[in-house]
Coordinates of C-alpha atoms in Angstrom, one line a residue:
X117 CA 134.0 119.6 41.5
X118 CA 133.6 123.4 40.2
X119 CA 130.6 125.6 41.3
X120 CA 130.4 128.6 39.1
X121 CA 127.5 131.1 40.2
X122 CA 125.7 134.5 39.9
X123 CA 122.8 136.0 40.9
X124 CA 120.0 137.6 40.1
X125 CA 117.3 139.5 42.0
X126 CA 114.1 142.0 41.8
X127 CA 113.6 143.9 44.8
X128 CA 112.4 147.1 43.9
X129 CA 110.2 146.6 41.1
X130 CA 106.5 146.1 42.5
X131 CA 104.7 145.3 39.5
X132 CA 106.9 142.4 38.9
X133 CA 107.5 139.6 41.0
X134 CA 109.9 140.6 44.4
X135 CA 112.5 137.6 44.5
X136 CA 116.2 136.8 44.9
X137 CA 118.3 133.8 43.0
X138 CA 121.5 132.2 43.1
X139 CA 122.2 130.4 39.4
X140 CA 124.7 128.9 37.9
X141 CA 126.5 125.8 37.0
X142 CA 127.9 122.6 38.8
X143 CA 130.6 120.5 36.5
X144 CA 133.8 117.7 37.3
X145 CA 135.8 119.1 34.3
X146 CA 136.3 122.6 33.2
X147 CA 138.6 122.5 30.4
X148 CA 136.4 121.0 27.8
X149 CA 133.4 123.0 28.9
X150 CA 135.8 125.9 28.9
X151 CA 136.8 125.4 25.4
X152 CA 133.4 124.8 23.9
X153 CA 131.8 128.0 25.5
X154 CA 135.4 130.2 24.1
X155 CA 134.2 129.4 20.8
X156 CA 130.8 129.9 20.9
X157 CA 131.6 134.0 22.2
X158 CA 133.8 134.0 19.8
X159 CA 131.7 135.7 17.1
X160 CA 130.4 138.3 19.3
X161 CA 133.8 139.6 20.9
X162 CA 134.2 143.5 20.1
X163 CA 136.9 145.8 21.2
X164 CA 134.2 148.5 22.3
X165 CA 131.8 146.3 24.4
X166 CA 132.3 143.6 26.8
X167 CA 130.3 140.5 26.3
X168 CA 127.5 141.0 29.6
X169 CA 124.1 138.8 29.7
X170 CA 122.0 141.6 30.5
X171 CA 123.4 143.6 27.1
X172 CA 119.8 143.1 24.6
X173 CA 123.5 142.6 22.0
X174 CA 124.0 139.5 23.1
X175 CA 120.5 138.4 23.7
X176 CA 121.4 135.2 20.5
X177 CA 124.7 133.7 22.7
X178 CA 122.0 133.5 25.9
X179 CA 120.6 131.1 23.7
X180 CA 124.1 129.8 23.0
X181 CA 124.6 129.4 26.9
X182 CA 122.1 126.8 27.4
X183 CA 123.4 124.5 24.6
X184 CA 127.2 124.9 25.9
X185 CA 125.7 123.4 29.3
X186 CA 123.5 120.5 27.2
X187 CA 126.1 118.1 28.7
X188 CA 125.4 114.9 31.1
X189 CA 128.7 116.4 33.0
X190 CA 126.8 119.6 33.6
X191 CA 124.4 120.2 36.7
X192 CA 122.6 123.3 36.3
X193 CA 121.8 125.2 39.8
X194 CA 119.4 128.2 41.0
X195 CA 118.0 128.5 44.8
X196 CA 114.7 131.1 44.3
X197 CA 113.1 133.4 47.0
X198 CA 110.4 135.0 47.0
X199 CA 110.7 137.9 48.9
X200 CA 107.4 138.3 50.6
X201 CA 107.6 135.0 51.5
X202 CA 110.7 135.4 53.9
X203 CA 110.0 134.6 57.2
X204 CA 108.6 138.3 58.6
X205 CA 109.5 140.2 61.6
X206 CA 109.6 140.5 64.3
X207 CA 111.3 137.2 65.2
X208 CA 112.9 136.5 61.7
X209 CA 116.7 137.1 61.3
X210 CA 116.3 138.1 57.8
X211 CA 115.4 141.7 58.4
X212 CA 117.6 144.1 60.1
X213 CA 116.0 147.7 61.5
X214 CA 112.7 146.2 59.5
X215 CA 114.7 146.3 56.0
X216 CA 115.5 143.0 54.2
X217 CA 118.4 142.0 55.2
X218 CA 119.8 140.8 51.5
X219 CA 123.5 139.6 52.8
X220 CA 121.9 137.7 55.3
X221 CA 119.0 136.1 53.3
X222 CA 122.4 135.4 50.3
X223 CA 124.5 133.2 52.7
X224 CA 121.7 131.4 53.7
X225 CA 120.6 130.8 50.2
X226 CA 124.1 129.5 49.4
X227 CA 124.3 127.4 52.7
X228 CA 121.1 125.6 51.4
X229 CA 122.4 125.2 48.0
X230 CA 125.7 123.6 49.1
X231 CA 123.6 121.3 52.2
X232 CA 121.7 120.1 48.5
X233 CA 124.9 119.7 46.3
X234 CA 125.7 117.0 49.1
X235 CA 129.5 118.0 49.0
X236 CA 131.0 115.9 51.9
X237 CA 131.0 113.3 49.2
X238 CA 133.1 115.0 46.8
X239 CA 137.4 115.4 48.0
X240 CA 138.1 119.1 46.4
X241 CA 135.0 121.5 45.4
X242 CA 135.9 124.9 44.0
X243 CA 133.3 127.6 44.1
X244 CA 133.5 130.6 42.2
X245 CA 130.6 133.5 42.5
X246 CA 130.3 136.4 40.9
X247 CA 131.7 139.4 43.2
X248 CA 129.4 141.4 44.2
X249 CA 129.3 145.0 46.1
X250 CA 128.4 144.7 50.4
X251 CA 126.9 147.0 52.3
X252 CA 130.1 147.6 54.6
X253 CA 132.5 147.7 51.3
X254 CA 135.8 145.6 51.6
X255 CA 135.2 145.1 55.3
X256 CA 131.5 143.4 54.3
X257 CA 133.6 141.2 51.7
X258 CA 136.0 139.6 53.8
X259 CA 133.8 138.9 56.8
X260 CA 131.3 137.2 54.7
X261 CA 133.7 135.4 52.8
X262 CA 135.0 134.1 56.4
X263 CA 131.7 133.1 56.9
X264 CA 130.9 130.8 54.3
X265 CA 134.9 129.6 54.5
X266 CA 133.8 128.8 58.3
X267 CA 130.3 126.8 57.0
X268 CA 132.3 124.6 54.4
X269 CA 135.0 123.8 56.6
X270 CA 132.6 122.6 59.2
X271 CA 129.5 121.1 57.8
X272 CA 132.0 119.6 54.8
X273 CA 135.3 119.0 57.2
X274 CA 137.0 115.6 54.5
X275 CA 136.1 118.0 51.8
X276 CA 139.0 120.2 50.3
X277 CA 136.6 123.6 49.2
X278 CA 138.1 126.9 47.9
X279 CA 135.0 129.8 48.2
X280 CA 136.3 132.6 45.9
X281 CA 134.2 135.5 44.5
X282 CA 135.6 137.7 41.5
X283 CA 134.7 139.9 38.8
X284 CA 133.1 138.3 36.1
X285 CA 134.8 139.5 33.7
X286 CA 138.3 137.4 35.1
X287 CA 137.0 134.4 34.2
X288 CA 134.6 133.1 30.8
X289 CA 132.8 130.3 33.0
X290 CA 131.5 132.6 35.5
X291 CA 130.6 134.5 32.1
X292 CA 129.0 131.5 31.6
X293 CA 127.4 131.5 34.8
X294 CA 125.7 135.4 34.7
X295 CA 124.4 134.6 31.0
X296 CA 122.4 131.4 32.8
X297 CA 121.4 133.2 35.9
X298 CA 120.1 135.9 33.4
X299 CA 118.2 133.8 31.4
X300 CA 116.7 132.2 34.5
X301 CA 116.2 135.7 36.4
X302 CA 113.6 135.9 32.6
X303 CA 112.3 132.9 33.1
X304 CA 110.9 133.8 36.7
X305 CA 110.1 137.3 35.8
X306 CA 107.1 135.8 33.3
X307 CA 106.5 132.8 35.9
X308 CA 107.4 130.6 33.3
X309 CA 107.2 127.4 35.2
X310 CA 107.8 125.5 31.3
X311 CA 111.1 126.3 31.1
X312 CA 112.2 125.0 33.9
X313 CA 110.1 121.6 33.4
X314 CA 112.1 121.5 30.4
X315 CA 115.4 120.8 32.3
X316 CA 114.1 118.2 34.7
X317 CA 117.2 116.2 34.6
X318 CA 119.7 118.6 34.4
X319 CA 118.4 120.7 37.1
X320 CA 118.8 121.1 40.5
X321 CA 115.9 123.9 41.8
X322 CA 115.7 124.8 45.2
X323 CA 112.2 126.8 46.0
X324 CA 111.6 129.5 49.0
X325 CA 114.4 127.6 51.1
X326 CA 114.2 130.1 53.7

């Protein structure tokens, strides 16, 4: 299985919701979906901008993203907290010096995710994420990679998993990944609790886990 996933989040923005999400994809075989989704960015390549789901350019290929993923092989994926409803202080381990403690709150998102995917039943999972910058730079990377290398190794120990995060720009499927995570990052901005019932089936959603 491959796992391809970005987030999304609104923390400082008061007049809006205040939440974090983890979106993406779940899929058995890449090279078709890789295929289908290379010719759909096609038209909107340019030499001057790079295709990015957040760019209001390439607002019509967000569209485009949801019919690439209109597949029965496709599992769609997004874990959703609300940020005032993380457990509060002072006995919560999600704050640190009474400031959200966002790395903290992010692996435990994941874990969730991963706990729902059931993947002790699958032999090899892959899982690619969107890089991302840490609080304690390169040192922050590699020690919370090691962390969620640690979780999958012992909560999934007959499963074969790979956790790998990397630019988005290195790979078009976790292209593929940010242009869902933005559209669903919209669709909880407006509370827009349609869209979602609109992909019952194809959905895995994972509310407030925390």
């Amino acid at each position: 299985m491959f796992i391809y996933l970005d987030e999304s989040y609104n923390l400082k923005d008061r007049d809006k919701l205040q939440f974090i999400s983890i979106n993406g994809f779940a899929v058995l075989d890449i090279k078709s979906l890789f295929k289908k989704w290379k010719e759909r960015r096609r038209d909107f390549l340019s030499k001057r901008r790079r295709v990015h789901a957040s760019d209001s350019r390439f607002a019509l290929l967000r569209q485009e993203a949801l019919k690439v993923i209109g597949r029965p092989d496709v599992i769609l994926l997004t874990v959703f907290q609300i940020v005032q409803q993380v457990p509060p202080e002072p006995s919560s381990k999600y704050f640190r010096q009474g400031k959200l403690d966002f790395e903290k709150i992010y692996g435990e998102m994941l874990k969730h995710l991963f706990i729902q995917l059931r993947l002790g039943e699958y032999k090899e999972v892959k899982i690619i994420l969107d890089s991302r910058k840490h609080k304690n730079g390169l040192l922050g990377k590699k020690e919370f990679q090691k962390e969620m290398g640690y979780f999958l190794r012992q909560t999934f120990s007959k499963t074969k998993s790979e956790f790998k995060p990397q630019p988005s720009s290195s790979d078009i499927l976790l292209e593929l990944a940010d242009f869902l995570s933005n559209t669903f990052y919209r669709a909880y901005s407006r509370d827009d609790q349609e869209f979602f019932e609109q992909l019952r089936g194809k959905l895995l959603q994972i509310k407030n886990p925390l």
